[in-house]
C-alpha cells in the first residue's frame, strides 16, 4: 500500500503566557499612539468571558487574540497589571458582534437540522455544510 507524504504541514504558532508583553495592549500586542488603559477587575472578567464565548462560537476574526487570552493562567488575571487600548477593548467585547456570532452559530445548527446532515439521501451543497461541531458525534454530527 502506497503512502502519501504531505508537501507541507502548516501549523499555527501557539502563543503562551510567556510570549505576552504586558507593557503592550493585551489584545493587539501593538504599540499605537492611543494611550493604554489599565484594566479594571470588571474589564478583565469581561475580556475573559468574551474570549471564552468567542472560542466556543468558533470566531475566526480574533483567533490569535482568543488563544493569547485563554493561555493566561487564572492566577495571572488577578495579579498582573493588564492594559489595553480602549478601541481594542471596545472592538473585542462589542455586544453587537457577539450577537451576530451567536446568530450565525444558531443558523448553522438550524440549517444542519433542517437539511439532515448525516442523511445520505439528501443533496446538500457545500455552502450549507458548516464546520464540525465537536459537541456532537464527529462522523454523523448527531447527539450521542
CSV table of C-alpha atoms in Angstrom, one decimal:
chain,number,residue,atom,x,y,z
A,1,UNK,CA,0.0,0.0,0.0
A,2,UNK,CA,1.5,3.4,-1.0
A,3,UNK,CA,1.7,6.2,1.5
A,4,UNK,CA,1.3,9.8,0.7
A,5,UNK,CA,3.7,12.3,2.2
A,6,UNK,CA,2.4,15.8,2.7
A,7,UNK,CA,4.1,18.5,0.7
A,8,UNK,CA,3.9,20.9,3.7
A,9,UNK,CA,2.5,20.8,7.1
A,10,UNK,CA,1.2,24.1,8.3
A,11,UNK,CA,1.0,24.8,12.0
A,12,UNK,CA,-0.1,28.0,13.6
A,13,UNK,CA,2.3,29.2,16.2
A,14,UNK,CA,0.6,29.0,19.6
A,15,UNK,CA,1.2,31.8,21.9
A,16,UNK,CA,1.8,31.1,25.6
A,17,UNK,CA,1.7,33.4,28.5
A,18,UNK,CA,5.4,33.9,28.3
A,19,UNK,CA,5.1,35.4,24.9
A,20,UNK,CA,2.7,38.1,26.1
A,21,UNK,CA,4.3,41.5,26.6
A,22,UNK,CA,2.3,43.1,29.4
A,23,UNK,CA,3.7,46.5,28.6
A,24,UNK,CA,1.7,46.4,25.3
A,25,UNK,CA,-2.0,46.2,24.7
A,26,UNK,CA,-3.2,42.8,25.9
A,27,UNK,CA,-5.5,42.5,22.9
A,28,UNK,CA,-3.5,43.7,19.9
A,29,UNK,CA,0.1,43.5,21.3
A,30,UNK,CA,1.0,46.5,19.2
A,31,UNK,CA,2.3,50.0,20.1
A,32,UNK,CA,-0.1,52.7,18.9
A,33,UNK,CA,-0.4,56.4,19.5
A,34,UNK,CA,-3.5,55.7,21.5
A,35,UNK,CA,-2.9,55.6,25.3
A,36,UNK,CA,-3.2,52.3,27.2
A,37,UNK,CA,-5.9,52.0,29.8
A,38,UNK,CA,-5.3,49.9,33.0
A,39,UNK,CA,-7.7,47.0,33.1
A,40,UNK,CA,-10.2,47.0,35.9
A,41,UNK,CA,-11.3,43.8,37.6
A,42,UNK,CA,-14.7,44.0,35.7
A,43,UNK,CA,-12.9,44.7,32.5
A,44,UNK,CA,-10.7,41.6,33.0
A,45,UNK,CA,-13.7,39.5,33.7
A,46,UNK,CA,-15.5,40.8,30.6
A,47,UNK,CA,-12.5,40.1,28.4
A,48,UNK,CA,-12.1,36.6,29.7
A,49,UNK,CA,-15.8,35.8,29.3
A,50,UNK,CA,-15.9,37.2,25.8
A,51,UNK,CA,-12.7,35.2,24.8
A,52,UNK,CA,-14.3,32.0,26.1
A,53,UNK,CA,-17.5,32.7,24.3
A,54,UNK,CA,-15.8,33.7,21.0
A,55,UNK,CA,-13.8,30.5,21.3
A,56,UNK,CA,-16.9,28.4,21.7
A,57,UNK,CA,-18.6,30.2,18.8
A,58,UNK,CA,-15.5,29.5,16.6
A,59,UNK,CA,-14.8,33.1,15.9
A,60,UNK,CA,-12.3,33.5,13.0
A,61,UNK,CA,-11.8,37.2,13.3
A,62,UNK,CA,-9.9,37.1,16.6
A,63,UNK,CA,-8.2,33.6,16.6
A,64,UNK,CA,-4.8,34.7,17.8
A,65,UNK,CA,-6.3,37.1,20.4
A,66,UNK,CA,-8.5,34.3,21.8
A,67,UNK,CA,-5.6,31.9,22.0
A,68,UNK,CA,-3.5,34.5,23.7
A,69,UNK,CA,-6.1,35.4,26.3
A,70,UNK,CA,-7.1,31.8,27.0
A,71,UNK,CA,-3.4,30.9,27.5
A,72,UNK,CA,-3.2,33.3,30.5
A,73,UNK,CA,-3.3,31.3,33.8
A,74,UNK,CA,-6.2,32.0,36.2
A,75,UNK,CA,-4.0,33.3,38.9
A,76,UNK,CA,-2.3,35.8,36.5
A,77,UNK,CA,-5.6,37.6,35.7
A,78,UNK,CA,-5.8,39.0,39.2
A,79,UNK,CA,-2.1,39.6,39.9
A,80,UNK,CA,-0.7,41.0,36.6
A,81,UNK,CA,-1.4,44.6,35.6
A,82,UNK,CA,-3.1,44.4,32.3
A,83,UNK,CA,-3.5,47.2,29.8
A,84,UNK,CA,-5.3,47.7,26.6
A,85,UNK,CA,-6.4,50.3,24.1
A,86,UNK,CA,-9.9,51.5,24.6
A,87,UNK,CA,-10.6,50.9,20.8
A,88,UNK,CA,-9.2,47.3,21.0
A,89,UNK,CA,-11.3,46.6,24.1
A,90,UNK,CA,-14.5,48.0,22.6
A,91,UNK,CA,-14.0,46.1,19.3
A,92,UNK,CA,-13.3,42.8,21.0
A,93,UNK,CA,-16.1,43.0,23.6
A,94,UNK,CA,-18.7,44.6,21.3
A,95,UNK,CA,-22.1,43.1,22.1
A,96,UNK,CA,-23.5,43.6,18.6
A,97,UNK,CA,-20.6,41.4,17.2
A,98,UNK,CA,-21.3,38.7,19.8
A,99,UNK,CA,-25.0,38.7,18.9
A,100,UNK,CA,-24.0,38.3,15.2
A,101,UNK,CA,-21.7,35.4,16.1
A,102,UNK,CA,-24.4,33.7,18.2
A,103,UNK,CA,-27.0,34.2,15.4
A,104,UNK,CA,-24.6,32.8,12.8
A,105,UNK,CA,-23.9,29.7,15.0
A,106,UNK,CA,-27.6,29.1,15.6
A,107,UNK,CA,-28.4,29.5,11.9
A,108,UNK,CA,-25.7,26.9,11.0
A,109,UNK,CA,-27.1,24.5,13.6
A,110,UNK,CA,-30.7,25.0,12.4
A,111,UNK,CA,-29.6,24.5,8.7
A,112,UNK,CA,-27.9,21.3,9.8
A,113,UNK,CA,-31.1,20.1,11.4
A,114,UNK,CA,-33.3,21.1,8.5
A,115,UNK,CA,-31.2,19.5,5.9
A,116,UNK,CA,-30.5,16.4,7.9
A,117,UNK,CA,-26.7,16.4,7.8
A,118,UNK,CA,-25.6,12.8,8.0
A,119,UNK,CA,-28.5,11.7,5.9
A,120,UNK,CA,-27.0,10.4,2.7
A,121,UNK,CA,-30.3,10.6,0.7
A,122,UNK,CA,-30.5,14.4,0.7
A,123,UNK,CA,-28.4,16.5,-1.6
A,124,UNK,CA,-26.7,19.4,0.2
A,125,UNK,CA,-24.4,22.0,-1.3
A,126,UNK,CA,-21.0,22.8,0.4
A,127,UNK,CA,-22.3,26.2,1.4
A,128,UNK,CA,-24.8,24.6,3.7
A,129,UNK,CA,-22.2,22.5,5.4
A,130,UNK,CA,-20.5,24.0,8.4
A,131,UNK,CA,-17.5,23.1,10.4
A,132,UNK,CA,-17.5,20.1,12.7
A,133,UNK,CA,-19.4,20.7,16.0
A,134,UNK,CA,-17.2,18.9,18.5
A,135,UNK,CA,-20.1,18.6,20.9
A,136,UNK,CA,-21.7,16.1,18.5
A,137,UNK,CA,-20.5,12.9,17.0
A,138,UNK,CA,-17.7,13.8,14.7
A,139,UNK,CA,-18.9,11.4,12.0
A,140,UNK,CA,-22.6,11.9,11.8
A,141,UNK,CA,-22.9,15.2,13.7
A,142,UNK,CA,-25.8,14.0,15.8
A,143,UNK,CA,-26.2,13.9,19.6
A,144,UNK,CA,-25.0,10.7,21.2
